[in-house]
PDB file of C-alpha atoms in Angstrom:
ATOM      1  CA  ILE X 215      84.409  90.725 120.903  1.00 71.00           C
ATOM      2  CA  THR X 216      85.752  94.270 120.231  1.00 84.00           C
ATOM      3  CA  LEU X 217      88.543  95.938 118.238  1.00 87.00           C
ATOM      4  CA  THR X 218      89.720  98.808 120.664  1.00 88.00           C
ATOM      5  CA  GLY X 219      92.948 100.606 121.719  1.00 89.00           C
ATOM      6  CA  TYR X 220      95.522 102.940 120.682  1.00 92.00           C
ATOM      7  CA  PRO X 221      97.159 101.564 118.704  1.00 92.00           C
ATOM      8  CA  ILE X 222      94.091  99.048 117.958  1.00 91.00           C
ATOM      9  CA  VAL X 223      94.654  95.739 119.314  1.00 93.00           C
ATOM     10  CA  THR X 224      93.769  93.059 116.715  1.00 92.00           C
ATOM     11  CA  THR X 225      94.612  89.749 118.569  1.00 93.00           C
ATOM     12  CA  GLY X 226      92.061  87.143 117.482  1.00 91.00           C
ATOM     13  CA  TRP X 227      91.055  89.119 114.213  1.00 91.00           C
ATOM     14  CA  THR X 228      92.351  88.557 110.687  1.00 89.00           C
ATOM     15  CA  ILE X 229      93.125  91.460 108.792  1.00 91.00           C
ATOM     16  CA  GLY X 230      94.167  91.060 105.136  1.00 87.00           C
ATOM     17  CA  GLY X 231      94.111  92.192 101.502  1.00 86.00           C
ATOM     18  CA  SER X 232      94.766  95.953 101.254  1.00 86.00           C
ATOM     19  CA  ALA X 233      93.524  96.482 104.980  1.00 89.00           C
ATOM     20  CA  PHE X 234      96.119  98.008 107.533  1.00 91.00           C
ATOM     21  CA  THR X 235      95.847  99.612 110.828  1.00 93.00           C
ATOM     22  CA  VAL X 236      96.331 103.296 111.533  1.00 91.00           C
ATOM     23  CA  ASP X 237      96.335 104.291 115.217  1.00 93.00           C
ATOM     24  CA  SER X 238      92.900 103.304 116.635  1.00 91.00           C
ATOM     25  CA  GLU X 239      91.299 102.539 113.148  1.00 90.00           C
ATOM     26  CA  ILE X 240      91.432  99.970 110.465  1.00 90.00           C
ATOM     27  CA  GLU X 241      91.752 101.263 106.754  1.00 87.00           C
ATOM     28  CA  LEU X 242      90.204  98.848 104.608  1.00 85.00           C
ATOM     29  CA  THR X 243      91.868 100.377 101.403  1.00 81.00           C
ATOM     30  CA  PRO X 244      94.220 102.953 100.343  1.00 78.00           C
ATOM     31  CA  SER X 245      93.198 105.605  97.738  1.00 73.00           C
ATOM     32  CA  VAL X 246      94.057 103.389  94.779  1.00 73.00           C
ATOM     33  CA  GLY X 247      91.834 101.589  92.372  1.00 72.00           C
ATOM     34  CA  SER X 248      90.939  97.930  92.279  1.00 73.00           C
ATOM     35  CA  GLN X 249      91.750  97.202  96.049  1.00 77.00           C
ATOM     36  CA  ALA X 250      89.930  94.907  98.484  1.00 80.00           C
ATOM     37  CA  GLY X 251      90.689  94.923 102.326  1.00 83.00           C
ATOM     38  CA  TYR X 252      88.919  92.923 105.098  1.00 84.00           C
ATOM     39  CA  VAL X 253      88.819  92.292 108.632  1.00 87.00           C
ATOM     40  CA  TYR X 254      87.130  89.373 110.426  1.00 85.00           C
ATOM     41  CA  TYR X 255      87.039  87.523 113.756  1.00 85.00           C
ATOM     42  CA  SER X 256      89.068  84.564 113.377  1.00 84.00           C
ATOM     43  CA  THR X 257      87.298  81.971 115.336  1.00 83.00           C
ATOM     44  CA  SER X 258      84.155  80.692 113.688  1.00 78.00           C
ATOM     45  CA  THR X 259      80.825  81.187 115.364  1.00 78.00           C
ATOM     46  CA  ASN X 260      77.681  79.240 114.701  1.00 77.00           C
ATOM     47  CA  VAL X 261      74.549  81.182 114.871  1.00 75.00           C
ATOM     48  CA  THR X 262      71.259  79.353 115.281  1.00 74.00           C
ATOM     49  CA  ALA X 263      67.684  80.538 114.287  1.00 72.00           C
ATOM     50  CA  CYS X 264      67.234  80.902 118.008  1.00 79.00           C
ATOM     51  CA  GLY X 265      70.704  82.701 118.477  1.00 82.00           C
ATOM     52  CA  ALA X 266      71.440  86.298 119.158  1.00 88.00           C
ATOM     53  CA  PHE X 267      74.260  88.936 118.438  1.00 89.00           C
ATOM     54  CA  THR X 268      74.714  92.697 118.059  1.00 91.00           C
ATOM     55  CA  VAL X 269      77.377  94.371 115.982  1.00 90.00           C
ATOM     56  CA  ASP X 270      78.387  98.038 116.140  1.00 92.00           C
ATOM     57  CA  PHE X 271      80.723  99.732 113.907  1.00 91.00           C
ATOM     58  CA  ASP X 272      81.614 103.155 112.799  1.00 90.00           C
ATOM     59  CA  TYR X 273      82.908 103.924 109.337  1.00 89.00           C
ATOM     60  CA  LYS X 274      83.924 106.870 106.987  1.00 87.00           C
ATOM     61  CA  ILE X 275      84.188 106.682 103.210  1.00 83.00           C
ATOM     62  CA  SER X 276      86.478 109.407 102.084  1.00 75.00           C
ATOM     63  CA  THR X 277      86.756 111.118  98.758  1.00 65.00           C
ATOM     64  CA  PRO X 278      90.637 112.111  99.010  1.00 59.00           C
ATOM     65  CA  GLY X 279      91.286 115.143  96.631  1.00 54.00           C
ATOM     66  CA  GLY X 280      87.774 114.697  94.959  1.00 53.00           C
ATOM     67  CA  CYS X 281      88.924 111.526  93.076  1.00 52.00           C
ATOM     68  CA  GLY X 282      85.780 109.576  93.791  1.00 55.00           C
ATOM     69  CA  ASN X 283      85.269 106.921  96.333  1.00 61.00           C
ATOM     70  CA  GLY X 284      85.487 103.319  96.757  1.00 65.00           C
ATOM     71  CA  ASP X 285      82.933 100.911  95.641  1.00 74.00           C
ATOM     72  CA  GLY X 286      81.503 100.699  99.211  1.00 78.00           C
ATOM     73  CA  ILE X 287      81.641  98.494 102.464  1.00 80.00           C
ATOM     74  CA  ALA X 288      80.065  95.264 103.416  1.00 80.00           C
ATOM     75  CA  PHE X 289      79.490  93.780 106.662  1.00 83.00           C
ATOM     76  CA  PHE X 290      79.008  89.717 106.406  1.00 80.00           C
ATOM     77  CA  PHE X 291      78.150  86.711 108.490  1.00 79.00           C
ATOM     78  CA  ILE X 292      78.943  84.181 105.976  1.00 72.00           C
ATOM     79  CA  ASN X 293      81.019  81.032 105.039  1.00 69.00           C
ATOM     80  CA  PRO X 294      83.625  80.481 103.702  1.00 61.00           C
ATOM     81  CA  MET X 295      86.459  83.247 104.178  1.00 67.00           C
ATOM     82  CA  THR X 296      88.491  82.918 100.922  1.00 68.00           C
ATOM     83  CA  ALA X 297      88.866  84.495  97.561  1.00 69.00           C
ATOM     84  CA  PHE X 298      87.844  88.083  98.535  1.00 71.00           C
ATOM     85  CA  THR X 299      86.927  90.096  95.405  1.00 71.00           C
ATOM     86  CA  GLY X 300      87.556  93.862  94.664  1.00 67.00           C
ATOM     87  CA  GLY X 301      85.549  96.391  92.981  1.00 64.00           C
ATOM     88  CA  GLY X 302      81.934  95.373  92.335  1.00 66.00           C
ATOM     89  CA  GLY X 303      82.453  92.501  94.749  1.00 72.00           C
ATOM     90  CA  LEU X 304      82.677  94.914  97.565  1.00 76.00           C
ATOM     91  CA  GLY X 305      85.644  92.834  99.020  1.00 75.00           C
ATOM     92  CA  LEU X 306      83.338  89.896  99.743  1.00 80.00           C
ATOM     93  CA  PRO X 307      84.434  86.324  99.584  1.00 80.00           C
ATOM     94  CA  ASN X 308      83.440  84.343  96.354  1.00 81.00           C
ATOM     95  CA  PRO X 309      81.284  82.325  96.458  1.00 84.00           C
ATOM     96  CA  LEU X 310      79.695  82.887  99.948  1.00 84.00           C
ATOM     97  CA  THR X 311      76.715  81.713 102.076  1.00 86.00           C
ATOM     98  CA  GLY X 312      75.200  83.729 104.723  1.00 85.00           C
ATOM     99  CA  PHE X 313      73.856  87.071 105.209  1.00 87.00           C
ATOM    100  CA  VAL X 314      75.600  90.436 104.036  1.00 89.00           C
ATOM    101  CA  PHE X 315      74.659  94.046 104.657  1.00 91.00           C
ATOM    102  CA  THR X 316      76.131  96.389 101.909  1.00 88.00           C
ATOM    103  CA  MET X 317      76.659 100.123 101.821  1.00 88.00           C
ATOM    104  CA  ASP X 318      77.430 100.271  98.263  1.00 86.00           C
ATOM    105  CA  THR X 319      78.439 103.746  96.689  1.00 84.00           C
ATOM    106  CA  TRP X 320      79.102 102.695  93.007  1.00 81.00           C
ATOM    107  CA  ASP X 321      76.384 101.945  90.724  1.00 81.00           C
ATOM    108  CA  ASN X 322      77.438  98.653  89.156  1.00 81.00           C
ATOM    109  CA  ASP X 323      74.069  97.512  88.020  1.00 85.00           C
ATOM    110  CA  GLY X 324      72.876 100.905  86.488  1.00 85.00           C
ATOM    111  CA  ASP X 325      69.678 101.071  88.419  1.00 87.00           C
ATOM    112  CA  GLY X 326      70.470 104.681  89.736  1.00 87.00           C
ATOM    113  CA  ASN X 327      69.925 103.793  93.345  1.00 86.00           C
ATOM    114  CA  ASN X 328      73.461 104.320  94.815  1.00 85.00           C
ATOM    115  CA  PRO X 329      74.431 105.072  97.230  1.00 88.00           C
ATOM    116  CA  GLU X 330      72.443 102.432  98.782  1.00 89.00           C
ATOM    117  CA  ASP X 331      72.053 100.013 101.581  1.00 91.00           C
ATOM    118  CA  GLU X 332      71.176  96.413 100.960  1.00 92.00           C
ATOM    119  CA  LEU X 333      70.533  93.282 103.247  1.00 92.00           C
ATOM    120  CA  PHE X 334      71.151  89.926 101.426  1.00 91.00           C
ATOM    121  CA  GLY X 335      70.608  86.296 102.491  1.00 90.00           C
ATOM    122  CA  TYR X 336      72.445  83.617 100.733  1.00 88.00           C
ATOM    123  CA  THR X 337      71.496  79.923 101.535  1.00 89.00           C
ATOM    124  CA  THR X 338      73.731  78.383  98.759  1.00 89.00           C
ATOM    125  CA  PRO X 339      77.227  79.173  97.702  1.00 88.00           C
ATOM    126  CA  THR X 340      76.484  82.296  95.553  1.00 87.00           C
ATOM    127  CA  THR X 341      78.582  85.249  93.907  1.00 85.00           C
ATOM    128  CA  TYR X 342      77.566  88.606  95.258  1.00 85.00           C
ATOM    129  CA  ALA X 343      75.963  90.918  92.664  1.00 85.00           C
ATOM    130  CA  GLU X 344      74.694  94.460  93.354  1.00 85.00           C
ATOM    131  CA  GLY X 345      70.829  94.508  93.170  1.00 84.00           C
ATOM    132  CA  ALA X 346      70.388  90.764  92.983  1.00 85.00           C
ATOM    133  CA  ALA X 347      66.631  90.987  94.006  1.00 84.00           C
ATOM    134  CA  PRO X 348      66.405  87.005  94.684  1.00 88.00           C
ATOM    135  CA  TYR X 349      68.530  87.307  97.601  1.00 90.00           C
ATOM    136  CA  HIS X 350      67.257  90.495  99.269  1.00 91.00           C
ATOM    137  CA  LEU X 351      65.966  90.170 102.834  1.00 92.00           C
ATOM    138  CA  ALA X 352      64.509  93.764 102.927  1.00 92.00           C
ATOM    139  CA  PRO X 353      63.896  96.427 100.402  1.00 92.00           C
ATOM    140  CA  ILE X 354      66.895  98.478  99.190  1.00 91.00           C
ATOM    141  CA  LEU X 355      67.577 101.816 100.812  1.00 91.00           C
ATOM    142  CA  ALA X 356      68.138 103.917  97.871  1.00 91.00           C
ATOM    143  CA  HIS X 357      70.074 107.336  97.612  1.00 92.00           C
ATOM    144  CA  GLN X 358      71.622 107.362 100.997  1.00 90.00           C
ATOM    145  CA  ALA X 359      73.719 110.441 100.331  1.00 85.00           C
ATOM    146  CA  TYR X 360      75.246 110.671 103.815  1.00 85.00           C
ATOM    147  CA  MET X 361      77.050 107.467 103.157  1.00 84.00           C
ATOM    148  CA  ASP X 362      80.007 108.685 101.357  1.00 84.00           C
ATOM    149  CA  ASP X 363      80.074 112.341 102.703  1.00 86.00           C
ATOM    150  CA  GLY X 364      83.605 111.733 104.535  1.00 85.00           C
ATOM    151  CA  SER X 365      81.981 111.873 108.010  1.00 90.00           C
ATOM    152  CA  TRP X 366      81.880 109.087 110.561  1.00 91.00           C
ATOM    153  CA  HIS X 367      78.645 107.237 110.619  1.00 92.00           C
ATOM    154  CA  HIS X 368      77.369 104.357 112.993  1.00 94.00           C
ATOM    155  CA  VAL X 369      75.916 101.107 112.198  1.00 94.00           C
ATOM    156  CA  ARG X 370      74.340  98.562 114.499  1.00 95.00           C
ATOM    157  CA  ILE X 371      73.125  95.162 113.385  1.00 94.00           C
ATOM    158  CA  VAL X 372      71.071  93.078 115.579  1.00 95.00           C
ATOM    159  CA  TYR X 373      70.108  89.418 115.075  1.00 92.00           C
ATOM    160  CA  PHE X 374      67.691  87.850 117.476  1.00 91.00           C
ATOM    161  CA  GLY X 375      65.706  84.666 116.807  1.00 85.00           C
ATOM    162  CA  GLY X 376      66.107  84.857 113.138  1.00 85.00           C
ATOM    163  CA  THR X 377      65.179  88.525 112.590  1.00 91.00           C
ATOM    164  CA  ILE X 378      67.953  90.842 111.544  1.00 92.00           C
ATOM    165  CA  ARG X 379      67.643  94.500 112.151  1.00 95.00           C
ATOM    166  CA  VAL X 380      69.953  97.448 110.697  1.00 94.00           C
ATOM    167  CA  TYR X 381      70.113 100.767 112.434  1.00 95.00           C
ATOM    168  CA  VAL X 382      72.304 103.602 110.821  1.00 92.00           C
ATOM    169  CA  ASN X 383      73.284 106.861 112.147  1.00 89.00           C
ATOM    170  CA  GLY X 384      72.187 106.484 115.699  1.00 86.00           C
ATOM    171  CA  SER X 385      68.598 106.039 114.678  1.00 89.00           C
ATOM    172  CA  THR X 386      66.386 103.973 117.411  1.00 89.00           C
ATOM    173  CA  SER X 387      64.122 102.476 114.606  1.00 90.00           C
ATOM    174  CA  PRO X 388      65.513 100.036 112.346  1.00 89.00           C
ATOM    175  CA  SER X 389      66.244 101.237 108.719  1.00 90.00           C
ATOM    176  CA  MET X 390      65.967  97.675 107.484  1.00 89.00           C
ATOM    177  CA  THR X 391      64.431  94.424 109.098  1.00 92.00           C
TER     178      THR X 391
END
């Protein structure tokens, strides 16, 4: 299931909150505070422990006019798809159940690790919180300076047989497992 085209074809996808399309891209939020934008495939998919999928996406976190950046971006495979939260909530639904990969640029928890990547697993309805250790599926990748440098970056998430691997910036070795 792919988002492609010029202009981008979004048939089968839900785009909402502050998100909007621009040519062949989806901009999740404008350069304004307290925004949350999202895009997700509109048809539910049930992934079993023996299932498999691969997700590839490119992203860019820009800092227009040197005015700071957003709180970050999250990829999620979760349920339900309602009550999206802005700011420190990274636009995630609240509460949520499932797994979440975050690229968090803003230090909401005061640990000094940002920008950081985190991989979470929520087995019961939970509210996302940066650095919530009981839900980590892998150690935090701290101080990822490339993350909000205004350049395009690639992420690949591979789920196979109950194992999640995250690859960033074209690496052939997983950054997180």
